[in-house]
Tab-separated table of C-alpha atoms and ligand atoms in Angstrom:
chain	number	residue	atom	x	y	z
X	1	MET	CA	12.601	-0.923	17.226
X	2	ASN	CA	12.939	0.631	20.363
X	3	MET	CA	12.704	-1.077	23.774
X	4	PRO	CA	8.865	-1.046	24.701
X	5	VAL	CA	9.102	0.293	28.541
X	6	GLN	CA	5.574	-0.619	29.802
X	7	LYS	CA	6.473	-4.183	31.212
X	8	LYS	CA	3.831	-5.366	33.697
X	9	HIS	CA	4.439	-7.915	36.384
X	10	ALA	CA	2.085	-10.658	37.370
X	11	PRO	CA	3.829	-12.707	40.235
X	12	ALA	CA	1.589	-15.685	39.876
X	13	THR	CA	2.752	-16.635	36.411
X	14	LEU	CA	6.397	-17.352	38.438
X	15	ARG	CA	4.547	-19.569	40.768
X	16	ASN	CA	2.334	-21.403	38.258
X	17	ARG	CA	4.342	-21.328	34.765
X	18	GLU	CA	6.368	-24.528	35.554
X	19	PRO	CA	3.258	-26.799	36.488
X	20	ILE	CA	1.291	-25.274	33.604
X	21	LEU	CA	4.480	-26.100	31.226
X	22	ALA	CA	4.514	-29.433	32.422
X	23	VAL	CA	0.600	-30.322	31.087
X	24	LEU	CA	1.174	-28.095	28.113
X	25	LYS	CA	4.344	-30.060	26.874
X	26	ASP	CA	1.935	-33.357	27.511
X	27	CYS	CA	-1.161	-32.024	25.769
X	28	LEU	CA	-0.117	-29.589	23.140
X	29	PRO	CA	0.448	-30.663	19.317
X	30	PRO	CA	4.240	-30.787	18.587
X	31	HIS	CA	3.711	-28.576	15.675
X	32	GLY	CA	1.701	-25.229	14.923
X	33	THR	CA	0.620	-21.782	15.945
X	34	ILE	CA	-0.281	-21.610	19.909
X	35	LEU	CA	-3.152	-19.126	20.264
X	36	GLU	CA	-2.911	-17.573	23.993
X	37	ILE	CA	-5.881	-15.470	24.610
X	38	ALA	CA	-5.942	-13.202	27.458
X	39	SER	CA	-2.046	-13.067	27.646
X	40	GLY	CA	-2.134	-10.439	30.144
X	41	SER	CA	1.486	-9.304	30.985
X	42	GLY	CA	3.182	-11.691	28.596
X	43	GLN	CA	5.256	-13.488	30.946
X	44	HIS	CA	4.190	-17.091	30.145
X	45	ALA	CA	4.344	-16.254	26.511
X	46	SER	CA	8.260	-15.585	26.672
X	47	TYR	CA	8.894	-18.518	29.130
X	48	PHE	CA	6.757	-21.228	27.460
X	49	ILE	CA	7.902	-21.018	24.201
X	50	GLU	CA	11.335	-21.828	24.702
X	51	TYR	CA	10.311	-25.075	25.969
X	52	LEU	CA	7.644	-26.045	23.147
X	53	PRO	CA	10.196	-25.828	19.858
X	54	GLY	CA	8.410	-26.614	16.807
X	55	ASN	CA	5.903	-24.406	17.750
X	56	TYR	CA	4.907	-20.440	17.141
X	57	TRP	CA	3.094	-18.502	20.002
X	58	GLN	CA	0.904	-15.861	19.108
X	59	PRO	CA	-0.053	-13.872	22.526
X	60	SER	CA	-3.192	-11.863	22.307
X	61	ASP	CA	-5.082	-9.411	24.886
X	62	PRO	CA	-7.951	-7.091	24.029
X	63	ASP	CA	-5.966	-4.479	26.422
X	64	SER	CA	-3.266	-2.269	24.801
X	65	LYS	CA	-1.304	-1.979	28.253
X	66	SER	CA	-1.148	-5.454	28.131
X	67	ARG	CA	-0.186	-5.768	24.503
X	68	ASN	CA	2.563	-3.208	25.320
X	69	SER	CA	3.687	-5.543	28.165
X	70	ILE	CA	3.735	-8.581	26.120
X	71	SER	CA	6.282	-6.796	23.720
X	72	ALA	CA	8.514	-5.833	26.547
X	73	TRP	CA	8.784	-8.931	27.749
X	74	TRP	CA	9.400	-10.673	24.161
X	75	TRP	CA	12.502	-7.947	24.086
X	76	GLU	CA	14.340	-9.647	26.853
X	77	VAL	CA	13.930	-12.982	25.072
X	78	GLN	CA	14.147	-11.927	21.516
X	79	LEU	CA	12.791	-15.326	20.142
X	80	ASN	CA	11.708	-15.178	16.786
X	81	ASN	CA	9.030	-17.658	17.437
X	82	ILE	CA	6.880	-15.429	19.524
X	83	LEU	CA	4.642	-13.545	17.168
X	84	PRO	CA	3.523	-9.635	17.918
X	85	PRO	CA	0.541	-9.552	20.080
X	86	LEU	CA	-2.838	-9.556	18.493
X	87	ASP	CA	-5.966	-7.253	19.800
X	88	ILE	CA	-8.672	-9.977	20.525
X	89	ASN	CA	-11.514	-10.101	22.876
X	90	THR	CA	-13.118	-13.313	22.452
X	91	ARG	CA	-16.634	-11.832	22.544
X	92	ASP	CA	-16.320	-10.467	19.057
X	93	SER	CA	-17.674	-12.241	16.377
X	94	THR	CA	-14.489	-12.456	14.412
X	95	TRP	CA	-11.080	-12.434	15.747
X	96	SER	CA	-8.034	-10.680	14.065
X	97	ILE	CA	-6.262	-13.932	13.840
X	98	GLU	CA	-8.685	-15.253	11.155
X	99	THR	CA	-7.785	-12.367	8.625
X	100	ILE	CA	-3.902	-12.581	9.085
X	101	LYS	CA	-1.132	-15.011	7.449
X	102	LEU	CA	0.503	-16.981	10.197
X	103	PRO	CA	3.749	-18.901	9.717
X	104	GLN	CA	1.998	-22.204	10.820
X	105	PRO	CA	-1.884	-22.916	11.231
X	106	VAL	CA	-3.264	-22.892	14.686
X	107	THR	CA	-3.285	-26.287	16.174
X	108	SER	CA	-4.250	-24.984	19.952
X	109	ILE	CA	-5.441	-22.393	21.857
X	110	VAL	CA	-4.304	-21.732	25.295
X	111	CYS	CA	-6.387	-19.599	27.974
X	112	ILE	CA	-5.120	-19.364	31.323
X	113	ASN	CA	-6.887	-17.509	34.190
X	114	MET	CA	-9.695	-15.457	31.983
X	115	ILE	CA	-12.834	-17.322	32.545
X	116	HIS	CA	-13.379	-16.402	36.242
X	117	ILE	CA	-12.096	-13.066	35.694
X	118	SER	CA	-14.510	-11.830	33.003
X	119	PRO	CA	-18.265	-12.009	32.269
X	120	TRP	CA	-19.913	-15.365	31.102
X	121	GLU	CA	-19.948	-14.235	27.447
X	122	SER	CA	-16.451	-13.985	26.981
X	123	THR	CA	-16.149	-17.870	27.854
X	124	VAL	CA	-19.348	-18.271	25.255
X	125	GLY	CA	-17.022	-16.297	22.958
X	126	LEU	CA	-14.272	-18.531	23.603
X	127	MET	CA	-15.692	-21.858	23.164
X	128	GLU	CA	-17.170	-20.175	19.525
X	129	GLY	CA	-13.692	-19.003	18.601
X	130	ALA	CA	-12.414	-22.157	19.318
X	131	ALA	CA	-14.911	-24.136	17.331
X	132	ARG	CA	-14.402	-21.463	14.008
X	133	ILE	CA	-10.365	-21.425	14.463
X	134	LEU	CA	-9.051	-25.016	15.464
X	135	PRO	CA	-8.647	-27.751	13.283
X	136	LYS	CA	-9.834	-31.463	13.930
X	137	ASP	CA	-7.570	-32.874	16.758
X	138	GLY	CA	-6.902	-29.340	17.650
X	139	ILE	CA	-6.625	-28.752	21.617
X	140	LEU	CA	-8.398	-26.115	23.901
X	141	TYR	CA	-6.363	-25.787	27.158
X	142	LEU	CA	-7.918	-23.801	30.044
X	143	TYR	CA	-6.380	-22.898	33.471
X	144	GLY	CA	-8.013	-21.505	36.645
X	145	PRO	CA	-10.178	-22.128	39.673
X	146	TYR	CA	-13.140	-24.316	38.945
X	147	LYS	CA	-16.342	-25.279	41.128
X	148	LYS	CA	-17.083	-29.236	40.823
X	149	ASP	CA	-20.579	-30.076	41.151
X	150	GLY	CA	-21.624	-26.274	42.144
X	151	ILE	CA	-19.237	-26.723	44.960
X	152	HIS	CA	-16.077	-24.668	45.948
X	153	THR	CA	-12.934	-27.314	46.121
X	154	ALA	CA	-11.269	-25.153	48.935
X	155	PRO	CA	-12.137	-22.496	51.173
X	156	SER	CA	-9.568	-20.089	49.498
X	157	ASN	CA	-11.096	-20.501	46.325
X	158	GLU	CA	-14.640	-19.700	47.902
X	159	LEU	CA	-13.329	-16.171	49.427
X	160	PHE	CA	-11.685	-15.529	46.075
X	161	ASP	CA	-14.896	-15.971	44.206
X	162	ILE	CA	-16.777	-13.379	46.755
X	163	LYS	CA	-13.604	-11.098	46.369
X	164	LEU	CA	-14.237	-11.429	42.165
X	165	ARG	CA	-18.208	-10.844	42.518
X	166	ASP	CA	-17.260	-7.827	44.810
X	167	GLN	CA	-15.108	-6.316	42.233
X	168	ASN	CA	-17.841	-7.155	39.207
X	169	PRO	CA	-20.768	-9.225	39.962
X	170	ASP	CA	-20.466	-10.280	36.197
X	171	TRP	CA	-16.915	-12.474	37.154
X	172	GLY	CA	-16.714	-15.520	39.471
X	173	ILE	CA	-15.611	-18.838	39.343
X	174	ARG	CA	-17.357	-21.205	37.239
X	175	ASN	CA	-18.943	-24.556	37.625
X	176	LEU	CA	-16.588	-26.663	35.584
X	177	ASN	CA	-20.025	-28.878	34.029
X	178	ASP	CA	-21.384	-25.180	32.582
X	179	VAL	CA	-17.729	-25.115	30.966
X	180	LYS	CA	-17.660	-28.383	29.656
X	181	ASP	CA	-21.525	-28.184	28.311
X	182	LEU	CA	-20.779	-24.942	26.328
X	183	ALA	CA	-17.619	-26.571	25.227
X	184	GLN	CA	-19.428	-29.775	23.994
X	185	GLY	CA	-22.491	-27.667	22.575
X	186	ASN	CA	-19.330	-26.087	20.355
X	187	GLY	CA	-17.701	-29.353	19.162
X	188	LEU	CA	-14.976	-29.368	21.608
X	189	ILE	CA	-14.808	-32.733	23.338
X	190	PHE	CA	-13.607	-32.828	27.048
X	191	ILE	CA	-10.247	-34.957	27.337
X	192	LYS	CA	-9.391	-34.497	31.167
X	193	THR	CA	-8.466	-32.282	33.785
X	194	VAL	CA	-5.276	-31.988	35.864
X	195	GLU	CA	-5.217	-31.110	39.359
X	196	MET	CA	-2.660	-27.909	39.809
X	197	PRO	CA	-1.394	-26.083	42.630
X	198	ALA	CA	-3.313	-23.896	44.784
X	199	ASN	CA	-6.548	-25.373	43.861
X	200	ASN	CA	-6.554	-24.712	40.154
X	201	LEU	CA	-7.194	-27.130	37.589
X	202	SER	CA	-5.919	-27.609	33.992
X	203	VAL	CA	-9.103	-28.519	31.696
X	204	ILE	CA	-8.253	-29.762	28.129
X	205	PHE	CA	-10.373	-30.298	25.149
X	206	LYS	CA	-10.172	-31.600	21.915
X	207	LYS	CA	-12.189	-30.416	18.467
X	208	THR	CA	-13.816	-33.460	17.167
X	209	ASP	CA	-13.959	-32.259	13.548
C	301	SAM	C1	-6.244	-12.145	35.193
C	301	SAM	S1	-5.600	-11.642	33.891
C	301	SAM	C2	-4.894	-13.284	33.315
C	301	SAM	C3	-3.471	-13.032	32.390
C	301	SAM	C4	-2.630	-14.117	32.251
C	301	SAM	N1	-3.143	-15.170	31.289
C	301	SAM	C5	-1.902	-14.678	33.604
C	301	SAM	O1	-2.040	-15.889	33.595
C	301	SAM	O2	-1.550	-14.122	33.922
C	301	SAM	C6	-7.000	-11.732	32.821
C	301	SAM	C7	-6.764	-11.361	31.602
C	301	SAM	O3	-7.911	-11.563	30.563
C	301	SAM	C8	-8.027	-10.491	29.803
C	301	SAM	N2	-9.730	-10.318	29.251
C	301	SAM	C9	-10.809	-10.145	30.108
C	301	SAM	N3	-11.587	-10.258	29.040
C	301	SAM	C10	-11.356	-11.043	27.743
C	301	SAM	C11	-12.125	-11.039	26.878
C	301	SAM	N4	-13.606	-11.068	26.679
C	301	SAM	N5	-11.237	-11.778	25.690
C	301	SAM	C12	-9.777	-12.007	25.861
C	301	SAM	N6	-9.342	-11.612	26.723
C	301	SAM	C13	-9.889	-10.754	27.675
C	301	SAM	C14	-7.795	-9.228	30.356
C	301	SAM	O4	-7.580	-8.263	29.457
C	301	SAM	C15	-6.553	-9.768	31.204
C	301	SAM	O5	-5.464	-9.317	30.528
């Protein structure tokens, strides 16, 4: 295979990868395939999996340029427990991962910085997909900024929210309680939040049956 050249750079991944990795090591099952939704550049995938031995990492993104970038970052590490990126849009009623054979079953889903940078329907689809795909005790891990009880947790988040809505009125920082309610309606129980740098949260759910 020739080296893919379309590598994207997301500077925030270099700042948030260590704190996120610490939470992932603590909450993800030790074995299985970790499905990453909205992998973007692919920098997280190539970094995290080295520290999560025993797992496979399945990156995905609906954007073809992002999938090329994921492959380009993979080229740098050439780890055989990162699987080729899939075209997954959470809004689709079935996801491509449901029709392919994986080296190990999916035991967790990781979704970083998608919920506020996409319409609410993407989060609805994410929860419905997690309900279909995760086994009992499977983990759904979310990362990003959230409002608590409808209130922004920092002035910088409030400004960010305004910028997001200017870009697209269907985007915006979500209410944590709305995300929890949606998860619960799909059989995912809320486990905990972990405060992260720059006023972000890790939010962890577990599939009940
Ligand atoms: C801000 S980027 C985050 C990328 C990466 N997780 C990170 O933290 O750098 C948001 C990503 O969400 C993806 N995305 C948007 N809507 C989506 C959907 N409905 N299903 C899956 N991915 C989606 C976009 O293609 C984009 O790559």
